[in-house]
Amino acid sequence: MPVEEWDKDAGAMRTLDRFETVNQASALWSRPKSEITDDQYKSFYQHVSHDSGEPLAYTHNRVEGRTEYTQLLYIPAKAPFDLYDRQRRHGIKLYVRRVFIMDDAEQLLPAYLRFVRGVVDSSDLPLNVSREILQESRDVKAIRDGCTRRVLSMLEDLERDQPERYAQFWSEFGQVLKEGVGEDFGNAERLSKLLRFASTASDDDAATVSLAQYVARIKDGQSAIYYVTADSPASARNSPHLEVFAKKGIEVLLLTDRVDEWMLSFLREFDAKPLVSVARGGLDLGSLQDEQEKVATKKVAEEWAPLVERVAKSLAERVKAVRVTDRLTESPACLVADEGDMSGHLERLLRQAGQKTPDRKPILEINPQHPLVRRLQDEDARFDDWSRLLFDQALLAEGGQLDDPAGFVRRLNAMLVATGAGA
């Protein structure tokens, strides 16, 4: 606009023949990175995210080629309150040639990266772009793929160069990132390397162990990655299914997030080693179990076959089968899911969500070395009650819920009274 100044002689403002710039501001993302300070990046993050804190990491790039666009993307340090609402508004603002288009461009990043904040400025999209056009545009698909790769690269750099900051990221957004294993098959391998889990190798319940770290310290002869799913870290760490693994010093991953069971249906192996649940199917430790142990296990199973048959007959309506265990060293019994069947943990999660679940009978494994199981051999009058007590204890140990709590208490009290009288 024209410059004005005060004319003392005329006693009024006088317009000059030169002009001044009223608005000196420019889009931050359109400026070269060398001209932008770290404080300016952080200040802009607070503006676009409405977050008073600083970002955990950010990336600023101009992409040229068949599709031209500029991206300025941030990873927050703290998760928003609505992170787990998949219908929430996303944090990417779309501009076309520095003209603001929309505040919630969910097509620019997959749902599992919904925590990312920032700006994408396209040089190719039309100014009258709509959400329908965004869904069908090949340019938008190219931008989406490019932004996804850039965010994953940023996380990989964070994991490699700043493990403490990546641990902070995982504690805030790890459960959401796990969704990508089943949603983004093109990047599933990259995502699997970013996953973190709690482990029996540490007394800490924090999820700090990667699959690569697990494989790097795997025992000689171990051919699988073992894991257990549970509702809480304490329940997972104290699961009876871990007893033989603890005895042999085999590391087991502890999975306690609600998304884990769903994620595992897509994550079948890592580095050519299958992921195997310690609570599913027959336990095969391969060369970790020497020939002498295998012969002894087979011999014990033959010796206790009559009792196994009696227990199976007594619990026919509740279990698919009964067998002598090679998992347990301290507990009297445990429940395992047959190969191809739904796990007990997944069944409980579906019921909590109000979903119907197929009828499922678990397999009961008994430990002949436990005094309670040995007592069954000499029991006739209360054999059914004691067998049911074994089943209920195993169900409780894996985090299940009893159909008849009062009946369990009654049977338990009767056992205690009988044991006391026998003593």
mmCIF file of N, CA, C and O in Angstrom, residues 73-169:
data_model
loop_
_atom_site.group_PDB
_atom_site.id
_atom_site.type_symbol
_atom_site.label_atom_id
_atom_site.label_comp_id
_atom_site.label_asym_id
_atom_site.label_seq_id
_atom_site.Cartn_x
_atom_site.Cartn_y
_atom_site.Cartn_z
ATOM 1 N N LEU A 73 5.692 -32.607 8.801
ATOM 2 C CA LEU A 73 4.979 -33.553 9.659
ATOM 3 C C LEU A 73 5.635 -33.641 11.026
ATOM 4 O O LEU A 73 6.868 -33.649 11.133
ATOM 5 N N TYR A 74 4.801 -33.743 12.061
ATOM 6 C CA TYR A 74 5.268 -33.792 13.440
ATOM 7 C C TYR A 74 4.737 -35.037 14.148
ATOM 8 O O TYR A 74 3.604 -35.470 13.897
ATOM 9 N N ILE A 75 5.553 -35.591 15.047
ATOM 10 C CA ILE A 75 5.111 -36.635 15.963
ATOM 11 C C ILE A 75 5.001 -36.013 17.350
ATOM 12 O O ILE A 75 5.999 -35.546 17.904
ATOM 13 N N PRO A 76 3.806 -35.957 17.916
ATOM 14 C CA PRO A 76 3.643 -35.353 19.253
ATOM 15 C C PRO A 76 4.365 -36.161 20.324
ATOM 16 O O PRO A 76 4.655 -37.348 20.153
ATOM 17 N N ALA A 77 4.620 -35.509 21.436
ATOM 18 C CA ALA A 77 5.254 -36.193 22.567
ATOM 19 C C ALA A 77 4.224 -36.861 23.470
ATOM 20 O O ALA A 77 4.544 -37.803 24.194
ATOM 21 N N LYS A 78 2.976 -36.383 23.421
ATOM 22 C CA LYS A 78 1.915 -36.924 24.269
ATOM 23 C C LYS A 78 0.715 -37.301 23.412
ATOM 24 O O LYS A 78 0.391 -36.619 22.451
ATOM 25 N N ALA A 79 0.056 -38.379 23.794
ATOM 26 C CA ALA A 79 -1.121 -38.833 23.060
ATOM 27 C C ALA A 79 -2.326 -37.975 23.418
ATOM 28 O O ALA A 79 -2.515 -37.622 24.588
ATOM 29 N N PRO A 80 -3.171 -37.621 22.445
ATOM 30 C CA PRO A 80 -4.399 -36.882 22.750
ATOM 31 C C PRO A 80 -5.406 -37.780 23.455
ATOM 32 O O PRO A 80 -5.309 -39.015 23.391
ATOM 33 N N PHE A 81 -6.395 -37.187 24.070
ATOM 34 C CA PHE A 81 -7.359 -37.971 24.850
ATOM 35 C C PHE A 81 -8.218 -38.870 23.957
ATOM 36 O O PHE A 81 -8.738 -39.894 24.408
ATOM 37 N N ASP A 82 -8.380 -38.505 22.676
ATOM 38 C CA ASP A 82 -9.250 -39.269 21.791
ATOM 39 C C ASP A 82 -8.453 -40.128 20.805
ATOM 40 O O ASP A 82 -8.930 -40.437 19.717
ATOM 41 N N LEU A 83 -7.253 -40.524 21.188
ATOM 42 C CA LEU A 83 -6.386 -41.281 20.284
ATOM 43 C C LEU A 83 -7.028 -42.571 19.813
ATOM 44 O O LEU A 83 -6.868 -42.980 18.669
ATOM 45 N N TYR A 84 -7.767 -43.254 20.692
ATOM 46 C CA TYR A 84 -8.302 -44.570 20.352
ATOM 47 C C TYR A 84 -9.685 -44.503 19.708
ATOM 48 O O TYR A 84 -10.309 -45.537 19.492
ATOM 49 N N ASP A 85 -10.132 -43.310 19.401
ATOM 50 C CA ASP A 85 -11.373 -43.135 18.646
ATOM 51 C C ASP A 85 -11.011 -43.060 17.168
ATOM 52 O O ASP A 85 -10.495 -42.054 16.692
ATOM 53 N N ARG A 86 -11.259 -44.137 16.437
ATOM 54 C CA ARG A 86 -10.842 -44.193 15.036
ATOM 55 C C ARG A 86 -11.672 -43.263 14.150
ATOM 56 O O ARG A 86 -11.322 -43.033 12.991
ATOM 57 N N GLN A 87 -12.771 -42.711 14.671
ATOM 58 C CA GLN A 87 -13.590 -41.774 13.901
ATOM 59 C C GLN A 87 -13.236 -40.323 14.191
ATOM 60 O O GLN A 87 -13.876 -39.410 13.682
ATOM 61 N N ARG A 88 -12.223 -40.110 14.983
ATOM 62 C CA ARG A 88 -11.851 -38.751 15.364
ATOM 63 C C ARG A 88 -11.278 -38.000 14.165
ATOM 64 O O ARG A 88 -10.934 -38.568 13.136
ATOM 65 N N ARG A 89 -11.149 -36.685 14.328
ATOM 66 C CA ARG A 89 -10.558 -35.865 13.283
ATOM 67 C C ARG A 89 -9.044 -36.091 13.242
ATOM 68 O O ARG A 89 -8.394 -36.218 14.269
ATOM 69 N N HIS A 90 -8.504 -36.136 12.028
ATOM 70 C CA HIS A 90 -7.069 -36.327 11.869
ATOM 71 C C HIS A 90 -6.346 -34.986 11.965
ATOM 72 O O HIS A 90 -6.963 -33.929 11.966
ATOM 73 N N GLY A 91 -5.031 -35.038 12.018
ATOM 74 C CA GLY A 91 -4.282 -33.828 12.298
ATOM 75 C C GLY A 91 -3.533 -33.232 11.133
ATOM 76 O O GLY A 91 -2.672 -32.375 11.328
ATOM 77 N N ILE A 92 -3.807 -33.662 9.884
ATOM 78 C CA ILE A 92 -3.083 -33.153 8.719
ATOM 79 C C ILE A 92 -3.919 -32.080 8.019
ATOM 80 O O ILE A 92 -5.062 -32.326 7.629
ATOM 81 N N LYS A 93 -3.338 -30.912 7.857
ATOM 82 C CA LYS A 93 -4.001 -29.813 7.140
ATOM 83 C C LYS A 93 -3.541 -29.841 5.682
ATOM 84 O O LYS A 93 -2.355 -29.936 5.393
ATOM 85 N N LEU A 94 -4.497 -29.741 4.765
ATOM 86 C CA LEU A 94 -4.199 -29.780 3.337
ATOM 87 C C LEU A 94 -4.237 -28.366 2.746
ATOM 88 O O LEU A 94 -5.214 -27.629 2.932
ATOM 89 N N TYR A 95 -3.160 -28.024 2.045
ATOM 90 C CA TYR A 95 -3.086 -26.771 1.288
ATOM 91 C C TYR A 95 -2.824 -27.121 -0.174
ATOM 92 O O TYR A 95 -2.219 -28.141 -0.489
ATOM 93 N N VAL A 96 -3.302 -26.264 -1.058
ATOM 94 C CA VAL A 96 -2.984 -26.373 -2.482
ATOM 95 C C VAL A 96 -2.368 -25.046 -2.914
ATOM 96 O O VAL A 96 -3.041 -24.002 -2.882
ATOM 97 N N ARG A 97 -1.099 -25.082 -3.253
ATOM 98 C CA ARG A 97 -0.345 -23.867 -3.614
ATOM 99 C C ARG A 97 -0.521 -22.781 -2.558
ATOM 100 O O ARG A 97 -0.856 -21.631 -2.865
ATOM 101 N N ARG A 98 -0.354 -23.197 -1.299
ATOM 102 C CA ARG A 98 -0.401 -22.338 -0.110
ATOM 103 C C ARG A 98 -1.789 -21.764 0.177
ATOM 104 O O ARG A 98 -1.940 -20.863 0.983
ATOM 105 N N VAL A 99 -2.820 -22.314 -0.456
ATOM 106 C CA VAL A 99 -4.200 -21.939 -0.170
ATOM 107 C C VAL A 99 -4.820 -23.029 0.697
ATOM 108 O O VAL A 99 -4.830 -24.208 0.314
ATOM 109 N N PHE A 100 -5.336 -22.659 1.861
ATOM 110 C CA PHE A 100 -5.897 -23.632 2.782
ATOM 111 C C PHE A 100 -7.133 -24.288 2.176
ATOM 112 O O PHE A 100 -8.045 -23.617 1.684
ATOM 113 N N ILE A 101 -7.178 -25.647 2.239
ATOM 114 C CA ILE A 101 -8.298 -26.396 1.675
ATOM 115 C C ILE A 101 -9.145 -27.043 2.759
ATOM 116 O O ILE A 101 -10.352 -26.851 2.811
ATOM 117 N N MET A 102 -8.510 -27.822 3.623
ATOM 118 C CA MET A 102 -9.280 -28.479 4.686
ATOM 119 C C MET A 102 -8.390 -28.784 5.881
ATOM 120 O O MET A 102 -7.168 -28.885 5.766
ATOM 121 N N ASP A 103 -9.058 -28.915 7.025
ATOM 122 C CA ASP A 103 -8.360 -29.076 8.304
ATOM 123 C C ASP A 103 -8.243 -30.538 8.720
ATOM 124 O O ASP A 103 -7.529 -30.861 9.653
ATOM 125 N N ASP A 104 -8.951 -31.427 8.024
ATOM 126 C CA ASP A 104 -9.032 -32.821 8.456
ATOM 127 C C ASP A 104 -8.906 -33.730 7.243
ATOM 128 O O ASP A 104 -9.868 -34.332 6.799
ATOM 129 N N ALA A 105 -7.707 -33.797 6.679
ATOM 130 C CA ALA A 105 -7.486 -34.575 5.454
ATOM 131 C C ALA A 105 -7.087 -35.994 5.826
ATOM 132 O O ALA A 105 -5.911 -36.361 5.808
ATOM 133 N N GLU A 106 -8.072 -36.831 6.182
ATOM 134 C CA GLU A 106 -7.764 -38.181 6.647
ATOM 135 C C GLU A 106 -7.227 -39.072 5.538
ATOM 136 O O GLU A 106 -6.640 -40.123 5.817
ATOM 137 N N GLN A 107 -7.412 -38.670 4.253
ATOM 138 C CA GLN A 107 -6.914 -39.491 3.158
ATOM 139 C C GLN A 107 -5.400 -39.403 2.990
ATOM 140 O O GLN A 107 -4.818 -40.183 2.229
ATOM 141 N N LEU A 108 -4.753 -38.488 3.683
ATOM 142 C CA LEU A 108 -3.323 -38.272 3.471
ATOM 143 C C LEU A 108 -2.443 -39.175 4.321
ATOM 144 O O LEU A 108 -1.238 -39.255 4.099
ATOM 145 N N LEU A 109 -3.020 -39.870 5.292
ATOM 146 C CA LEU A 109 -2.278 -40.825 6.117
ATOM 147 C C LEU A 109 -3.213 -41.949 6.531
ATOM 148 O O LEU A 109 -4.412 -41.726 6.725
ATOM 149 N N PRO A 110 -2.716 -43.180 6.694
ATOM 150 C CA PRO A 110 -3.564 -44.279 7.161
ATOM 151 C C PRO A 110 -4.003 -44.059 8.602
ATOM 152 O O PRO A 110 -3.404 -43.276 9.347
ATOM 153 N N ALA A 111 -5.038 -44.784 9.009
ATOM 154 C CA ALA A 111 -5.633 -44.579 10.323
ATOM 155 C C ALA A 111 -4.651 -44.857 11.458
ATOM 156 O O ALA A 111 -4.718 -44.224 12.515
ATOM 157 N N TYR A 112 -3.725 -45.798 11.262
ATOM 158 C CA TYR A 112 -2.815 -46.125 12.367
ATOM 159 C C TYR A 112 -1.763 -45.041 12.601
ATOM 160 O O TYR A 112 -1.026 -45.096 13.589
ATOM 161 N N LEU A 113 -1.686 -44.036 11.707
ATOM 162 C CA LEU A 113 -0.802 -42.886 11.908
ATOM 163 C C LEU A 113 -1.609 -41.624 12.208
ATOM 164 O O LEU A 113 -1.174 -40.513 11.931
ATOM 165 N N ARG A 114 -2.789 -41.803 12.801
ATOM 166 C CA ARG A 114 -3.680 -40.673 13.044
ATOM 167 C C ARG A 114 -3.155 -39.702 14.094
ATOM 168 O O ARG A 114 -3.713 -38.635 14.278
ATOM 169 N N PHE A 115 -2.101 -40.067 14.783
ATOM 170 C CA PHE A 115 -1.527 -39.170 15.785
ATOM 171 C C PHE A 115 -0.618 -38.113 15.166
ATOM 172 O O PHE A 115 -0.225 -37.155 15.845
ATOM 173 N N VAL A 116 -0.237 -38.259 13.895
ATOM 174 C CA VAL A 116 0.689 -37.327 13.248
ATOM 175 C C VAL A 116 -0.005 -35.988 13.002
ATOM 176 O O VAL A 116 -1.177 -35.938 12.613
ATOM 177 N N ARG A 117 0.728 -34.907 13.222
ATOM 178 C CA ARG A 117 0.229 -33.551 12.974
ATOM 179 C C ARG A 117 1.080 -32.900 11.892
ATOM 180 O O ARG A 117 2.229 -33.292 11.676
ATOM 181 N N GLY A 118 0.523 -31.882 11.214
ATOM 182 C CA GLY A 118 1.342 -31.169 10.256
ATOM 183 C C GLY A 118 0.577 -30.639 9.070
ATOM 184 O O GLY A 118 -0.659 -30.513 9.093
ATOM 185 N N VAL A 119 1.316 -30.366 8.019
ATOM 186 C CA VAL A 119 0.779 -29.709 6.825
ATOM 187 C C VAL A 119 1.295 -30.426 5.581
ATOM 188 O O VAL A 119 2.469 -30.828 5.522
ATOM 189 N N VAL A 120 0.428 -30.582 4.590
ATOM 190 C CA VAL A 120 0.814 -31.041 3.254
ATOM 191 C C VAL A 120 0.328 -29.999 2.259
ATOM 192 O O VAL A 120 -0.858 -29.641 2.262
ATOM 193 N N ASP A 121 1.234 -29.485 1.441
ATOM 194 C CA ASP A 121 0.908 -28.461 0.442
ATOM 195 C C ASP A 121 1.188 -29.033 -0.944
ATOM 196 O O ASP A 121 2.337 -29.291 -1.309
ATOM 197 N N SER A 122 0.126 -29.254 -1.727
ATOM 198 C CA SER A 122 0.253 -29.861 -3.055
ATOM 199 C C SER A 122 0.294 -28.796 -4.139
ATOM 200 O O SER A 122 -0.379 -27.763 -4.050
ATOM 201 N N SER A 123 1.083 -29.087 -5.157
ATOM 202 C CA SER A 123 1.138 -28.194 -6.315
ATOM 203 C C SER A 123 0.276 -28.694 -7.465
ATOM 204 O O SER A 123 0.120 -27.992 -8.471
ATOM 205 N N ASP A 124 -0.289 -29.897 -7.339
ATOM 206 C CA ASP A 124 -0.996 -30.521 -8.456
ATOM 207 C C ASP A 124 -2.506 -30.600 -8.279
ATOM 208 O O ASP A 124 -3.242 -30.667 -9.262
ATOM 209 N N LEU A 125 -2.988 -30.632 -7.048
ATOM 210 C CA LEU A 125 -4.419 -30.774 -6.828
ATOM 211 C C LEU A 125 -5.151 -29.489 -7.209
ATOM 212 O O LEU A 125 -4.602 -28.395 -7.090
ATOM 213 N N PRO A 126 -6.417 -29.591 -7.651
ATOM 214 C CA PRO A 126 -7.205 -28.392 -7.963
ATOM 215 C C PRO A 126 -7.626 -27.665 -6.686
ATOM 216 O O PRO A 126 -7.772 -28.279 -5.626
ATOM 217 N N LEU A 127 -7.847 -26.369 -6.800
ATOM 218 C CA LEU A 127 -8.236 -25.582 -5.631
ATOM 219 C C LEU A 127 -9.638 -25.944 -5.142
ATOM 220 O O LEU A 127 -9.954 -25.754 -3.963
ATOM 221 N N ASN A 128 -10.461 -26.448 -6.017
ATOM 222 C CA ASN A 128 -11.826 -26.814 -5.614
ATOM 223 C C ASN A 128 -11.925 -28.292 -5.238
ATOM 224 O O ASN A 128 -12.958 -28.929 -5.412
ATOM 225 N N VAL A 129 -10.835 -28.871 -4.733
ATOM 226 C CA VAL A 129 -10.803 -30.279 -4.371
ATOM 227 C C VAL A 129 -11.806 -30.564 -3.260
ATOM 228 O O VAL A 129 -11.995 -29.759 -2.339
ATOM 229 N N SER A 130 -12.472 -31.716 -3.356
ATOM 230 C CA SER A 130 -13.431 -32.143 -2.342
ATOM 231 C C SER A 130 -12.965 -33.461 -1.740
ATOM 232 O O SER A 130 -12.021 -34.078 -2.213
ATOM 233 N N ARG A 131 -13.654 -33.895 -0.690
ATOM 234 C CA ARG A 131 -13.295 -35.164 -0.069
ATOM 235 C C ARG A 131 -13.518 -36.323 -1.036
ATOM 236 O O ARG A 131 -12.794 -37.322 -1.010
ATOM 237 N N GLU A 132 -14.536 -36.216 -1.892
ATOM 238 C CA GLU A 132 -14.776 -37.271 -2.877
ATOM 239 C C GLU A 132 -13.619 -37.352 -3.868
ATOM 240 O O GLU A 132 -13.170 -38.444 -4.250
ATOM 241 N N ILE A 133 -13.111 -36.189 -4.304
ATOM 242 C CA ILE A 133 -11.987 -36.171 -5.225
ATOM 243 C C ILE A 133 -10.736 -36.733 -4.554
ATOM 244 O O ILE A 133 -9.954 -37.467 -5.161
ATOM 245 N N LEU A 134 -10.560 -36.420 -3.265
ATOM 246 C CA LEU A 134 -9.399 -36.924 -2.542
ATOM 247 C C LEU A 134 -9.388 -38.451 -2.506
ATOM 248 O O LEU A 134 -8.338 -39.087 -2.598
ATOM 249 N N GLN A 135 -10.560 -39.053 -2.370
ATOM 250 C CA GLN A 135 -10.639 -40.511 -2.285
ATOM 251 C C GLN A 135 -10.297 -41.182 -3.604
ATOM 252 O O GLN A 135 -9.843 -42.329 -3.624
ATOM 253 N N GLU A 136 -10.520 -40.490 -4.722
ATOM 254 C CA GLU A 136 -10.331 -41.100 -6.031
ATOM 255 C C GLU A 136 -9.056 -40.651 -6.731
ATOM 256 O O GLU A 136 -8.676 -41.222 -7.758
ATOM 257 N N SER A 137 -8.368 -39.653 -6.202
ATOM 258 C CA SER A 137 -7.230 -39.054 -6.900
ATOM 259 C C SER A 137 -5.973 -39.917 -6.794
ATOM 260 O O SER A 137 -5.594 -40.368 -5.704
ATOM 261 N N ARG A 138 -5.306 -40.127 -7.934
ATOM 262 C CA ARG A 138 -4.024 -40.842 -7.918
ATOM 263 C C ARG A 138 -2.940 -39.991 -7.283
ATOM 264 O O ARG A 138 -2.012 -40.521 -6.668
ATOM 265 N N ASP A 139 -3.047 -38.664 -7.428
ATOM 266 C CA ASP A 139 -2.072 -37.782 -6.784
ATOM 267 C C ASP A 139 -2.147 -37.901 -5.271
ATOM 268 O O ASP A 139 -1.118 -37.912 -4.584
ATOM 269 N N VAL A 140 -3.366 -38.004 -4.758
ATOM 270 C CA VAL A 140 -3.537 -38.142 -3.306
ATOM 271 C C VAL A 140 -2.967 -39.473 -2.824
ATOM 272 O O VAL A 140 -2.343 -39.550 -1.764
ATOM 273 N N LYS A 141 -3.152 -40.533 -3.604
ATOM 274 C CA LYS A 141 -2.584 -41.833 -3.225
ATOM 275 C C LYS A 141 -1.061 -41.746 -3.173
ATOM 276 O O LYS A 141 -0.427 -42.302 -2.262
ATOM 277 N N ALA A 142 -0.464 -41.042 -4.143
ATOM 278 C CA ALA A 142 0.995 -40.886 -4.135
ATOM 279 C C ALA A 142 1.449 -40.081 -2.918
ATOM 280 O O ALA A 142 2.472 -40.399 -2.301
ATOM 281 N N ILE A 143 0.691 -39.039 -2.568
ATOM 282 C CA ILE A 143 1.023 -38.236 -1.386
ATOM 283 C C ILE A 143 0.888 -39.081 -0.127
ATOM 284 O O ILE A 143 1.737 -39.029 0.777
ATOM 285 N N ARG A 144 -0.176 -39.879 -0.062
ATOM 286 C CA ARG A 144 -0.401 -40.735 1.115
ATOM 287 C C ARG A 144 0.749 -41.721 1.287
ATOM 288 O O ARG A 144 1.288 -41.871 2.391
ATOM 289 N N ASP A 145 1.141 -42.386 0.203
ATOM 290 C CA ASP A 145 2.242 -43.345 0.287
ATOM 291 C C ASP A 145 3.547 -42.659 0.681
ATOM 292 O O ASP A 145 4.324 -43.180 1.490
ATOM 293 N N GLY A 146 3.785 -41.482 0.113
ATOM 294 C CA GLY A 146 5.010 -40.755 0.441
ATOM 295 C C GLY A 146 5.051 -40.298 1.878
ATOM 296 O O GLY A 146 6.088 -40.388 2.545
ATOM 297 N N CYS A 147 3.923 -39.801 2.384
ATOM 298 C CA CYS A 147 3.874 -39.352 3.783
ATOM 299 C C CYS A 147 4.025 -40.526 4.743
ATOM 300 O O CYS A 147 4.686 -40.413 5.782
ATOM 301 N N THR A 148 3.420 -41.659 4.385
ATOM 302 C CA THR A 148 3.536 -42.850 5.241
ATOM 303 C C THR A 148 4.984 -43.306 5.329
ATOM 304 O O THR A 148 5.494 -43.595 6.425
ATOM 305 N N ARG A 149 5.645 -43.380 4.174
ATOM 306 C CA ARG A 149 7.057 -43.790 4.180
ATOM 307 C C ARG A 149 7.910 -42.803 4.973
ATOM 308 O O ARG A 149 8.829 -43.211 5.705
ATOM 309 N N ARG A 150 7.611 -41.526 4.866
ATOM 310 C CA ARG A 150 8.401 -40.521 5.587
ATOM 311 C C ARG A 150 8.214 -40.643 7.087
ATOM 312 O O ARG A 150 9.185 -40.545 7.853
ATOM 313 N N VAL A 151 6.990 -40.881 7.529
ATOM 314 C CA VAL A 151 6.748 -41.025 8.971
ATOM 315 C C VAL A 151 7.452 -42.271 9.503
ATOM 316 O O VAL A 151 8.073 -42.236 10.579
ATOM 317 N N LEU A 152 7.367 -43.377 8.764
ATOM 318 C CA LEU A 152 8.037 -44.598 9.208
ATOM 319 C C LEU A 152 9.549 -44.413 9.239
ATOM 320 O O LEU A 152 10.225 -44.923 10.140
ATOM 321 N N SER A 153 10.090 -43.676 8.275
ATOM 322 C CA SER A 153 11.530 -43.388 8.285
ATOM 323 C C SER A 153 11.897 -42.553 9.494
ATOM 324 O O SER A 153 12.951 -42.762 10.116
ATOM 325 N N MET A 154 11.035 -41.613 9.843
ATOM 326 C CA MET A 154 11.285 -40.784 11.013
ATOM 327 C C MET A 154 11.292 -41.632 12.286
ATOM 328 O O MET A 154 12.137 -41.444 13.169
ATOM 329 N N LEU A 155 10.382 -42.595 12.370
ATOM 330 C CA LEU A 155 10.340 -43.479 13.537
ATOM 331 C C LEU A 155 11.561 -44.396 13.570
ATOM 332 O O LEU A 155 12.108 -44.673 14.645
ATOM 333 N N GLU A 156 11.989 -44.871 12.408
ATOM 334 C CA GLU A 156 13.186 -45.721 12.356
ATOM 335 C C GLU A 156 14.432 -44.943 12.775
ATOM 336 O O GLU A 156 15.292 -45.481 13.486
ATOM 337 N N ASP A 157 14.522 -43.692 12.368
ATOM 338 C CA ASP A 157 15.654 -42.858 12.798
ATOM 339 C C ASP A 157 15.604 -42.628 14.305
ATOM 340 O O ASP A 157 16.641 -42.657 14.988
ATOM 341 N N LEU A 158 14.415 -42.409 14.814
ATOM 342 C CA LEU A 158 14.248 -42.185 16.247
ATOM 343 C C LEU A 158 14.637 -43.435 17.025
ATOM 344 O O LEU A 158 15.317 -43.363 18.057
ATOM 345 N N GLU A 159 14.227 -44.602 16.528
ATOM 346 C CA GLU A 159 14.547 -45.867 17.188
ATOM 347 C C GLU A 159 16.053 -46.114 17.196
ATOM 348 O O GLU A 159 16.608 -46.564 18.204
ATOM 349 N N ARG A 160 16.709 -45.830 16.090
ATOM 350 C CA ARG A 160 18.138 -46.119 15.960
ATOM 351 C C ARG A 160 19.008 -45.105 16.705
ATOM 352 O O ARG A 160 19.961 -45.496 17.400
ATOM 353 N N ASP A 161 18.676 -43.834 16.587
ATOM 354 C CA ASP A 161 19.557 -42.784 17.103
ATOM 355 C C ASP A 161 19.173 -42.278 18.490
ATOM 356 O O ASP A 161 20.030 -41.782 19.221
ATOM 357 N N GLN A 162 17.895 -42.378 18.849
ATOM 358 C CA GLN A 162 17.440 -41.858 20.140
ATOM 359 C C GLN A 162 16.493 -42.864 20.794
ATOM 360 O O GLN A 162 15.284 -42.645 20.870
ATOM 361 N N PRO A 163 17.024 -43.996 21.257
ATOM 362 C CA PRO A 163 16.163 -45.052 21.807
ATOM 363 C C PRO A 163 15.314 -44.608 22.991
ATOM 364 O O PRO A 163 14.196 -45.107 23.165
ATOM 365 N N GLU A 164 15.815 -43.670 23.795
ATOM 366 C CA GLU A 164 15.018 -43.210 24.932
ATOM 367 C C GLU A 164 13.786 -42.450 24.460
ATOM 368 O O GLU A 164 12.696 -42.597 25.018
ATOM 369 N N ARG A 165 13.952 -41.632 23.424
ATOM 370 C CA ARG A 165 12.810 -40.892 22.893
ATOM 371 C C ARG A 165 11.846 -41.835 22.172
ATOM 372 O O ARG A 165 10.627 -41.629 22.205
ATOM 373 N N TYR A 166 12.398 -42.885 21.545
ATOM 374 C CA TYR A 166 11.506 -43.853 20.907
ATOM 375 C C TYR A 166 10.706 -44.626 21.957
ATOM 376 O O TYR A 166 9.536 -44.946 21.741
ATOM 377 N N ALA A 167 11.336 -44.919 23.089
ATOM 378 C CA ALA A 167 10.613 -45.579 24.178
ATOM 379 C C ALA A 167 9.469 -44.700 24.664
ATOM 380 O O ALA A 167 8.382 -45.199 24.993
ATOM 381 N N GLN A 168 9.704 -43.394 24.702
ATOM 382 C CA GLN A 168 8.638 -42.454 25.080
ATOM 383 C C GLN A 168 7.516 -42.487 24.041
ATOM 384 O O GLN A 168 6.333 -42.497 24.397
ATOM 385 N N PHE A 169 7.905 -42.506 22.760
ATOM 386 C CA PHE A 169 6.896 -42.595 21.705
ATOM 387 C C PHE A 169 6.078 -43.872 21.849
ATOM 388 O O PHE A 169 4.843 -43.856 21.748
#
